[in-house]
Short mmCIF file of C-alpha atoms in Angstrom, two decimals:
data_model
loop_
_atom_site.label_atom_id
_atom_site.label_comp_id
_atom_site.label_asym_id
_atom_site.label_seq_id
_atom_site.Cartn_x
_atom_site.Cartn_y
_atom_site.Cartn_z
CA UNK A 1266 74.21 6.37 108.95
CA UNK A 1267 71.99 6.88 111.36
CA UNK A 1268 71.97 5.45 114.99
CA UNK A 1269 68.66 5.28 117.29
CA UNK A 1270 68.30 7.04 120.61
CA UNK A 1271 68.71 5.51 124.05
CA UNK A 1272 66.48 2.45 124.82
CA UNK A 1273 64.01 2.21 127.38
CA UNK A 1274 66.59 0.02 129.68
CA UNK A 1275 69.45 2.94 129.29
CA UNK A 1276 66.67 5.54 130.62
CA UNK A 1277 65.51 3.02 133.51
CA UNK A 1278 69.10 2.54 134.44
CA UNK A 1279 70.13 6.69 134.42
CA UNK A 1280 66.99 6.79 137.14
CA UNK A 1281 69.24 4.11 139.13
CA UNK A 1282 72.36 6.01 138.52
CA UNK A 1283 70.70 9.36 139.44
CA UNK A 1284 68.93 8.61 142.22
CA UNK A 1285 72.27 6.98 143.48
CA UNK A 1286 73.87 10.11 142.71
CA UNK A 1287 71.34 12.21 144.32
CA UNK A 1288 71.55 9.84 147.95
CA UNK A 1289 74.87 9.10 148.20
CA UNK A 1290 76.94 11.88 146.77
CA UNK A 1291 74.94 15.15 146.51
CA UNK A 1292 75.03 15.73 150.29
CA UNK A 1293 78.53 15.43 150.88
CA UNK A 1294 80.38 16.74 147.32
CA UNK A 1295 80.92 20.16 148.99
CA UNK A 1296 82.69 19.04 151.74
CA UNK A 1297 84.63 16.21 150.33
CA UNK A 1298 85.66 19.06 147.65
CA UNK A 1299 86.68 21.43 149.95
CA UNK A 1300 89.18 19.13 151.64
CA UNK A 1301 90.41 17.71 148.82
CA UNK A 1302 89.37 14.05 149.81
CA UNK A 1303 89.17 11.16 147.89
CA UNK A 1304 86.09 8.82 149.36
CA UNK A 1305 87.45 5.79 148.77
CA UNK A 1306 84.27 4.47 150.41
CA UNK A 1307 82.18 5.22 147.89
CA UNK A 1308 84.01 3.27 144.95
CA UNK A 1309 83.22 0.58 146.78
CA UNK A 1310 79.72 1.80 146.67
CA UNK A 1311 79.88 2.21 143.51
CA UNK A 1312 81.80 -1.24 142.57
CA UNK A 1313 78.43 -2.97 144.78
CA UNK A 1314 76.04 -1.08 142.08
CA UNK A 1315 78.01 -2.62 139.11
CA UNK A 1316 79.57 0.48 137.30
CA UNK A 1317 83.20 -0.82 137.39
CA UNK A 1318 81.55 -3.50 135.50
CA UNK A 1319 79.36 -2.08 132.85
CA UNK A 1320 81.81 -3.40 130.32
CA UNK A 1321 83.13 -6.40 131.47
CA UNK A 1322 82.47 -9.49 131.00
CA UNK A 1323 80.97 -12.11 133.44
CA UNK A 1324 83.38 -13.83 133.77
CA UNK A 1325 85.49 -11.57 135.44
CA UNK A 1326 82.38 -10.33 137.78
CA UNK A 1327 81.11 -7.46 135.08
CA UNK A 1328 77.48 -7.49 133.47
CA UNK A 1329 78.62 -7.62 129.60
CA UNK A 1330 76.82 -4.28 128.97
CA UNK A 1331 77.84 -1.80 126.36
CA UNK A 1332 79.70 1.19 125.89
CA UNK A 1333 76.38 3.37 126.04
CA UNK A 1334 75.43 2.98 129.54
CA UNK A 1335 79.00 3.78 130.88
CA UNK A 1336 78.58 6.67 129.23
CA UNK A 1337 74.95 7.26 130.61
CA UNK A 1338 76.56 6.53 134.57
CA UNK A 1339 79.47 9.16 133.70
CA UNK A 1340 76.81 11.89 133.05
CA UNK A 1341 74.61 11.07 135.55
CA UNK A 1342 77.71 11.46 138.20
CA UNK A 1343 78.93 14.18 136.18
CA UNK A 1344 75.93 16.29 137.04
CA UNK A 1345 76.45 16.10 140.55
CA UNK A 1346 79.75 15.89 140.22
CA UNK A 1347 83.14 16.22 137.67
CA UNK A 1348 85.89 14.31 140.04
CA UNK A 1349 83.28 11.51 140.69
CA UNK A 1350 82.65 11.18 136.52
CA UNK A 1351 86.43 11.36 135.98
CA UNK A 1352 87.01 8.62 138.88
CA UNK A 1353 84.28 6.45 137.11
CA UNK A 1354 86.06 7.13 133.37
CA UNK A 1355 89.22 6.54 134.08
CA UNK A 1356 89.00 3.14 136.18
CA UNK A 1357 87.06 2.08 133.13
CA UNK A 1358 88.60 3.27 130.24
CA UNK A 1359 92.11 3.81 131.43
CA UNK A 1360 92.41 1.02 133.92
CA UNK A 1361 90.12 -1.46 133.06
CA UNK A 1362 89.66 -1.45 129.36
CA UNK A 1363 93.45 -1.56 128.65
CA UNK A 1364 93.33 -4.85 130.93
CA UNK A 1365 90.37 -5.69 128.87
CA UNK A 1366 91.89 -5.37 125.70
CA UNK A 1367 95.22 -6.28 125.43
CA UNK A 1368 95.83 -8.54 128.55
CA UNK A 1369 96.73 -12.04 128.32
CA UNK A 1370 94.10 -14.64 129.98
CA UNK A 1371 96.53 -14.68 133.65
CA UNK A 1372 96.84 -11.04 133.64
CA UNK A 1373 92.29 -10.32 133.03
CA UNK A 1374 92.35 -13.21 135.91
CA UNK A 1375 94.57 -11.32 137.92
CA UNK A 1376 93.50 -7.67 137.67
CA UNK A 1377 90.19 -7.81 136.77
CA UNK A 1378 88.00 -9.18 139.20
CA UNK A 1379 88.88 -6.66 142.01
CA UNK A 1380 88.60 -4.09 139.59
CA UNK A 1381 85.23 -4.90 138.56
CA UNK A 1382 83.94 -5.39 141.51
CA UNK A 1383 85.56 -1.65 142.87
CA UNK A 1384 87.88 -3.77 145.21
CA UNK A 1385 90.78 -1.63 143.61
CA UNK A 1386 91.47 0.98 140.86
CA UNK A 1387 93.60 1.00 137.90
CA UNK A 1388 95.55 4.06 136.33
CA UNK A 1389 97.37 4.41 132.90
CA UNK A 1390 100.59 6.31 132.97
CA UNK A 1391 100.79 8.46 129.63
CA UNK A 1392 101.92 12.11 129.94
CA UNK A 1393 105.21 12.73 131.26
CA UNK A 1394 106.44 16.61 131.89
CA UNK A 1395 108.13 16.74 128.44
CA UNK A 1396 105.58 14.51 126.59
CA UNK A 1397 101.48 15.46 126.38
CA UNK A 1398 99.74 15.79 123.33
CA UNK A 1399 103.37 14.73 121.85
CA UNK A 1400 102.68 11.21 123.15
CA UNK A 1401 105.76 10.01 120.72
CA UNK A 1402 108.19 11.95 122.61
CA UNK A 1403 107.97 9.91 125.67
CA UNK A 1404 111.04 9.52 127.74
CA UNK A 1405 110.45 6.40 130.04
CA UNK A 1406 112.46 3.96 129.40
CA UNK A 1407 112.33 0.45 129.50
CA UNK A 1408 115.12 -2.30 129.47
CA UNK A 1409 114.65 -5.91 129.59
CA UNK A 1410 117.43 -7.39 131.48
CA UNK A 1411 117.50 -11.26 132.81
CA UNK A 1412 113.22 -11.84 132.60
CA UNK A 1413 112.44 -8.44 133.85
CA UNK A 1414 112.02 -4.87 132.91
CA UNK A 1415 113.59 -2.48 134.31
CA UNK A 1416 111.56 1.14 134.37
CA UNK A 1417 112.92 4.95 134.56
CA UNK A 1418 111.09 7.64 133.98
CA UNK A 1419 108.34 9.67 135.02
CA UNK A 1420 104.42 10.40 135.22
CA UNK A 1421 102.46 13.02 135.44
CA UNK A 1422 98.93 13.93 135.92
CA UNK A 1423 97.77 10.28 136.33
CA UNK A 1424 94.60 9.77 137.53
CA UNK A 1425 93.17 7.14 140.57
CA UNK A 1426 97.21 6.49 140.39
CA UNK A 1427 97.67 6.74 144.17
CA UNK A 1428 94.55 6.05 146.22
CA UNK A 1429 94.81 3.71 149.08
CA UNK A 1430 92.79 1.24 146.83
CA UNK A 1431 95.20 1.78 143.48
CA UNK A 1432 96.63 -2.19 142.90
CA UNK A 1433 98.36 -1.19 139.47
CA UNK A 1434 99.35 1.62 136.82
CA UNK A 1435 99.66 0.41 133.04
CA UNK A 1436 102.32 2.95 131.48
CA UNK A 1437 103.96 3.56 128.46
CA UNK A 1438 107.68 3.41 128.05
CA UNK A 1439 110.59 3.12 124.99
CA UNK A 1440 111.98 -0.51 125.08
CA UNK A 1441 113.77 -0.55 122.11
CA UNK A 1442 114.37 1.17 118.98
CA UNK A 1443 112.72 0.91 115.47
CA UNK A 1444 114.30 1.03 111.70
CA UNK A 1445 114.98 4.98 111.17
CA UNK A 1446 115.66 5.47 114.61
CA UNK A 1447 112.02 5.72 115.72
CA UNK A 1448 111.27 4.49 119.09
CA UNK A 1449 109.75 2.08 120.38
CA UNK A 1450 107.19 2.08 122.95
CA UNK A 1451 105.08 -0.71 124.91
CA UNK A 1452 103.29 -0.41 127.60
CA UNK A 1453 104.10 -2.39 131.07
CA UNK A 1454 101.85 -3.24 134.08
CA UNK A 1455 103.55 -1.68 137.20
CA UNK A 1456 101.78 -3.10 140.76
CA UNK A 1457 101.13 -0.61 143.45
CA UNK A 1458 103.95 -0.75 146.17
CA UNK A 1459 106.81 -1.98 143.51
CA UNK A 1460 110.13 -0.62 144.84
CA UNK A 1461 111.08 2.19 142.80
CA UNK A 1462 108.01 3.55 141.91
CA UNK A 1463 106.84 5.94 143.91
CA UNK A 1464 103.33 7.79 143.37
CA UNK A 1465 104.29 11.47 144.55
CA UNK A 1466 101.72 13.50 147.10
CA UNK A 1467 99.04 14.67 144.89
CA UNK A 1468 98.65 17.35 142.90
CA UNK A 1469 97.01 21.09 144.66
CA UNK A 1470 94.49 21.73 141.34
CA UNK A 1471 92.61 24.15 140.21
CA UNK A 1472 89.48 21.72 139.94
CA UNK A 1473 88.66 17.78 140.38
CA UNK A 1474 89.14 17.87 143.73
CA UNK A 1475 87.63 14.98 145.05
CA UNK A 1476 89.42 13.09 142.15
CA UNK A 1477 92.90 11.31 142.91
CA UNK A 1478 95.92 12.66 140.67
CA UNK A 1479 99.58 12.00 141.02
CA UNK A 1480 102.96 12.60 139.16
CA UNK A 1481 105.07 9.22 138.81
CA UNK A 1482 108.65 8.61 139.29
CA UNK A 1483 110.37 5.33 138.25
CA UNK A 1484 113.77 4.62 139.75
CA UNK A 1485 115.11 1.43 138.59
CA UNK A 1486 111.70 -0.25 138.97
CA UNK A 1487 111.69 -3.83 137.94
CA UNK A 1488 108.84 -5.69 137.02
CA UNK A 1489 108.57 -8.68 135.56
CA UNK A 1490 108.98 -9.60 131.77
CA UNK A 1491 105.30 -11.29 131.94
CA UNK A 1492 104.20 -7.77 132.67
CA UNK A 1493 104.13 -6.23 129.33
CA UNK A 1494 100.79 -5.57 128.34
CA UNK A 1495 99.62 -6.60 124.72
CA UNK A 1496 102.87 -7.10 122.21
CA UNK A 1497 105.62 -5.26 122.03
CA UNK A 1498 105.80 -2.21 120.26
CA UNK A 1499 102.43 -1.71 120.25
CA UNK A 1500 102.52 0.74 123.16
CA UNK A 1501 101.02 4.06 121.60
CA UNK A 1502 98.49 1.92 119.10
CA UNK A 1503 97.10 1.37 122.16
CA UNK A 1504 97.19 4.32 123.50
CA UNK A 1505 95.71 5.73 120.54
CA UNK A 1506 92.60 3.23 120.20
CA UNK A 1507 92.12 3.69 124.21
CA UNK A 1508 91.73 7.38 123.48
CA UNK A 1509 89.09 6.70 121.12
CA UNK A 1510 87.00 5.27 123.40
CA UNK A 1511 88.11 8.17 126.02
CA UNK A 1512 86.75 11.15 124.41
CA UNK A 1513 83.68 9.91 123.54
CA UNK A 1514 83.63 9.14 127.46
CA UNK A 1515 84.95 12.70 128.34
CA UNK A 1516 82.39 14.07 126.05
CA UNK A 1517 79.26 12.76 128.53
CA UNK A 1518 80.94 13.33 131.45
CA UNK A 1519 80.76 17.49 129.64
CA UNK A 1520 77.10 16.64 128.98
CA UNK A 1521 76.68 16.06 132.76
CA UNK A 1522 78.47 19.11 133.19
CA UNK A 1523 75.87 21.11 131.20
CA UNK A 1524 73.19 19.95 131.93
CA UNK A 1525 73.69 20.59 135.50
CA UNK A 1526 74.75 23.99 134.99
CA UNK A 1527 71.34 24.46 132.74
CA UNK A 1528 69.23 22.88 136.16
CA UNK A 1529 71.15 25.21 138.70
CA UNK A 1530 70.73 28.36 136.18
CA UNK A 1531 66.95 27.99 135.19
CA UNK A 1532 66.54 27.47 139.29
CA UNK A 1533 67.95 30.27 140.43
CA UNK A 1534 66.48 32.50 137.68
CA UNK A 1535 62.87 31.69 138.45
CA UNK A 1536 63.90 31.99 142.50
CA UNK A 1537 65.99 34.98 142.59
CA UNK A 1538 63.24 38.58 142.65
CA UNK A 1539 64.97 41.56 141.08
CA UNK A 1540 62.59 44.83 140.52
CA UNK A 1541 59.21 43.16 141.44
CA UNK A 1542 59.65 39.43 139.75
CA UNK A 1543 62.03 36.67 138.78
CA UNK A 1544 65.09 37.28 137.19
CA UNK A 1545 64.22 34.66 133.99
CA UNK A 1546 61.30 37.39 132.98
CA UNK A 1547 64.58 39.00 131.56
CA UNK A 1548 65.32 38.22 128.08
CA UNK A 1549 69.36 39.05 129.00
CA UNK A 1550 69.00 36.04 131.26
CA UNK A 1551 66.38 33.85 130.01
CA UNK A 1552 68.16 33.68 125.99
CA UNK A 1553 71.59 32.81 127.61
CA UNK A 1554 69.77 29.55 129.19
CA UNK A 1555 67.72 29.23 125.99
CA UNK A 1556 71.05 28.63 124.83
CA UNK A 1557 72.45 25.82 127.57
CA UNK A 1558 69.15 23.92 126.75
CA UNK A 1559 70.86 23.74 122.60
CA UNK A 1560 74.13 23.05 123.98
CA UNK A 1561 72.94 20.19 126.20
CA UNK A 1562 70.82 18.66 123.32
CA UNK A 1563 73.67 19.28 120.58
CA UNK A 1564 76.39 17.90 123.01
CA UNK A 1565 74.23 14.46 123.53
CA UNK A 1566 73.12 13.54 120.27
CA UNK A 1567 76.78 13.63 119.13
CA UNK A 1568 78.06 12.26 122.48
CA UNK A 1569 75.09 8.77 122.21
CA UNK A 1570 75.43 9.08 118.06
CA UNK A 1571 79.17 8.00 118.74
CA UNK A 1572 78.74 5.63 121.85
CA UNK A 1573 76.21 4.16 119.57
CA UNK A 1574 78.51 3.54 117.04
CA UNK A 1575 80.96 1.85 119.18
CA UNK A 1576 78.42 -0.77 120.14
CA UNK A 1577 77.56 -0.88 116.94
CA UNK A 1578 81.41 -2.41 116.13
CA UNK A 1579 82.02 1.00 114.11
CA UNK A 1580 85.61 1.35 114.46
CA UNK A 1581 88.86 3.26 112.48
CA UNK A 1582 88.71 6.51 110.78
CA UNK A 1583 84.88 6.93 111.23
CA UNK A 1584 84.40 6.37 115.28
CA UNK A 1585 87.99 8.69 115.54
CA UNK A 1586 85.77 10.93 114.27
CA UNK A 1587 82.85 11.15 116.02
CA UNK A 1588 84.70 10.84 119.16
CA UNK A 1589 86.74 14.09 118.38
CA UNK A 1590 83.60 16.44 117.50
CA UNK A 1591 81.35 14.71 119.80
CA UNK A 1592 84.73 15.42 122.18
CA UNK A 1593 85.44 19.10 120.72
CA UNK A 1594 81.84 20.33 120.68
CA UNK A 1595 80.41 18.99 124.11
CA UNK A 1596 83.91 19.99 126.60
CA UNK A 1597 84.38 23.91 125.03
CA UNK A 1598 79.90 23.74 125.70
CA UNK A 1599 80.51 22.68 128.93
CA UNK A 1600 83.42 25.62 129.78
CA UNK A 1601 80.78 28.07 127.85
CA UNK A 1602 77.94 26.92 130.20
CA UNK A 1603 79.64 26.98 133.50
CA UNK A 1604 80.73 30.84 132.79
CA UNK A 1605 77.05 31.65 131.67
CA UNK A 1606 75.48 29.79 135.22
CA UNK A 1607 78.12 31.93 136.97
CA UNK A 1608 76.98 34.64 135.40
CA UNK A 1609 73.41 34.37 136.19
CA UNK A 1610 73.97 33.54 139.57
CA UNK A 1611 75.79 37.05 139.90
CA UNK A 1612 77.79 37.82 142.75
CA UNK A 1613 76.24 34.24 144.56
CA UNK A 1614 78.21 32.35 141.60
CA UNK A 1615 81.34 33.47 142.50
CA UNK A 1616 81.02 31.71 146.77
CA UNK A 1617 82.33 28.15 146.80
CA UNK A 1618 78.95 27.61 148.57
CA UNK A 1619 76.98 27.64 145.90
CA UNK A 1620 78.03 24.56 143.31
CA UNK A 1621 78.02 26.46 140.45
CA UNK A 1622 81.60 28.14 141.44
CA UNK A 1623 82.69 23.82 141.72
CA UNK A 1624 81.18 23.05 138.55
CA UNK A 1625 83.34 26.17 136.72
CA UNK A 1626 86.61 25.10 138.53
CA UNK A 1627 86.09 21.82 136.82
CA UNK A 1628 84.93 22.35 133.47
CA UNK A 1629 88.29 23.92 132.01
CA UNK A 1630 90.39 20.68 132.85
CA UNK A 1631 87.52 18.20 130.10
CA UNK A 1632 89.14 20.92 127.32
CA UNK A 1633 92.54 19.61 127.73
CA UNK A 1634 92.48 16.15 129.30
CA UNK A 1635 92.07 13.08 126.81
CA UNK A 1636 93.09 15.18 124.07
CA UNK A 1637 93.46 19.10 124.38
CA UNK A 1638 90.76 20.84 121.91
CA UNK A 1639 93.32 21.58 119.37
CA UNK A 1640 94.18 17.89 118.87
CA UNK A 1641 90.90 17.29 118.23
CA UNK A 1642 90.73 20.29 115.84
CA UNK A 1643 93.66 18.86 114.01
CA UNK A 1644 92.41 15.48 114.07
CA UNK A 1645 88.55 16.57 112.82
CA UNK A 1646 90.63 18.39 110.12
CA UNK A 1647 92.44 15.64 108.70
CA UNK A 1648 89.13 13.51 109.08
CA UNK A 1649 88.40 15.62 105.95
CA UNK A 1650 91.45 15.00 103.98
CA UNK A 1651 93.45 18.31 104.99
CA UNK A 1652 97.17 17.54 105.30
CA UNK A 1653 97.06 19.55 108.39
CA UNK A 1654 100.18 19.70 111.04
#
């Protein structure tokens, strides 16, 4: 089936999100990166131009929009810069959408509106140190006891989890036990500030920066029993169907990512003179960003093919699959093109003052987050019917 290509409206609005991106971000990334700060001013910013809210509805303060122009903001921040794209994805898709989804009408009249509006962030508390791509292994545990649940356990690598503006983290825990001894999980709304939970100092990374990531610890936390978000036992369904949405989200936030690396390449290979002309005359530099300029046009049509099909109410087996390739193809492009701007930058691509040294920092981290490569690998493969482990 075949879906169209972005409307005139998306286009006029990527000119709003760019030229945003340009003002209000480009001139300060590099310093904001370099001391690891989190510019909690600018979410506000960013909640005043609507892109908390591209997904939500009215009523809660959002514009109703669809799927496609999140997508189209991620990328646009994305190619200025990664930990901005990843703040923007993960308020929406992990904080927000979970809300969205799932919440009952007091907790979207709660939560929502200051989320929306970029008041506050939301995080979603998944991986634990024993339990990544093995989501099913978590350990948190959750007991109800006299109206309220009682949380221990721990986080890890959860992003906008402890900003100064972060008002609650959604996370996954075992409250029970299924027939055949499987467990079972559910996921709880935890406020900000609860005693015994306790967002640890963030995390010194190799990349994202600017974005705001924390490990988790639970100690007797108690919340209350209204807290539990969607039914019980539905915890890593959830999970699951959030991640759908995730990768395809992850996979424009890589477009960004290339595409920015394909600008700062073909730049700096028409300015930079080598033996009486410009380095591009050289067919060692010029086919490598022949080849960005494929792997930015590949790595969109399957990123807007699939965001396209989730407006289009295409759900299951068939969206879980154009999420993963569109996932797969455009993150391992985006690792591939931030070594190849590197390289044609030379020696200059290897200085933290020039942005193509930020932009390869942060391109490893879209291979493994939301789903490592080989997850989507295995999950591509059964796609096609293999009875692959």
């Amino acid at each position: 089936m075949a879906y169209s290509t972005l409307s005139a409206e998306h286009e006029a609005f990527r000119k709003v999100v760019r030229d945003f991106a340009q003002a209000e971000i480009a001139p300060h990334v590099a310093q904001w990166d370099k001391g690891h700060h989190f510019p909690v001013d600018l979410v506000t910013t960013m909640g005043e131009l609507g892109l908390f809210g591209l997904t939500a509805p009215e009523e809660y303060g959002g514009s109703g929009g669809d799927f496609t122009s999140l997508c189209v903001a991620i990328e646009e921040l994305g190619r200025v810069d990664q930990s901005i794209g990843i703040t923007l994805e993960a308020a929406v898709g992990l904080g927000i959408n979970p809300i969205l989804t799932y919440g009952t009408e007091a907790q979207k009249a709660q939560w929502l509106p200051d989320l929306v509006e970029g008041r506050a962030l939301a995080g979603f508390g998944l991986t634990e140190p024993g339990a990544g791509s093995d989501a099913g292994a978590t350990a948190t545990k959750a007991t109800l006891e006299a109206g309220e649940w009682v949380i221990d356990g721990a986080k890890q690598f959860i992003t906008n989890s402890g900003s100064a503006i972060t008002s609650v983290v959604t996370v996954t825990a075992r409250t029970g036990v299924r027939d055949g001894g499987r467990p079972e999980i559910s996921t709880i709304m935890v406020p900000a500030g609860t005693p015994g939970f306790v967002a640890e100092p963030g995390y010194d990374k190799l990349g994202w920066h600017i974005s705001d990531t924390h490990p988790l610890t639970f100690t007797g936390c108690r919340v209350p029993e209204e807290n539990l978000l969607g039914e019980r036992g539905r915890g890593y369904a959830q999970f699951l169907a959030t991640l759908d949405d995730g990768r395809i989200a992850i996979a424009a936030l890589a477009v960004g990512c290339i595409e920015a690396c394909l600008d700062l390449a073909r730049e700096y290979a028409l300015d930079r003179q080598t033996f009486g002309g410009p380095i591009g005359r050289k067919q060692g530099v010029a086919f490598q960003i022949a080849d960005l300029a494929v792997a930015a046009r590949a790595a969109r049509a399957l990123t807007y093919e699939a965001a396209a099909m989730k407006d289009a109410g295409v759900g299951g087996q068939e969206l879980k699959q154009a999420a993963s390739i569109a996932k797969l193809y455009a993150t391992e492009q985006a690792v591939t093109a931030t070594r190849i701007a590197t390289q044609v930058f030379g020696g200059y691509g290897f200085m933290e003052e020039y942005p193509v040294a930020r932009f390869y920092r942060d391109a490893k981290i879209l291979e493994i987050g939301e789903g490592t490569s080989e997850v989507q690998r295995m999950l591509i493969a059964r796609g096609l019917g293999l009875p692959v482990e």
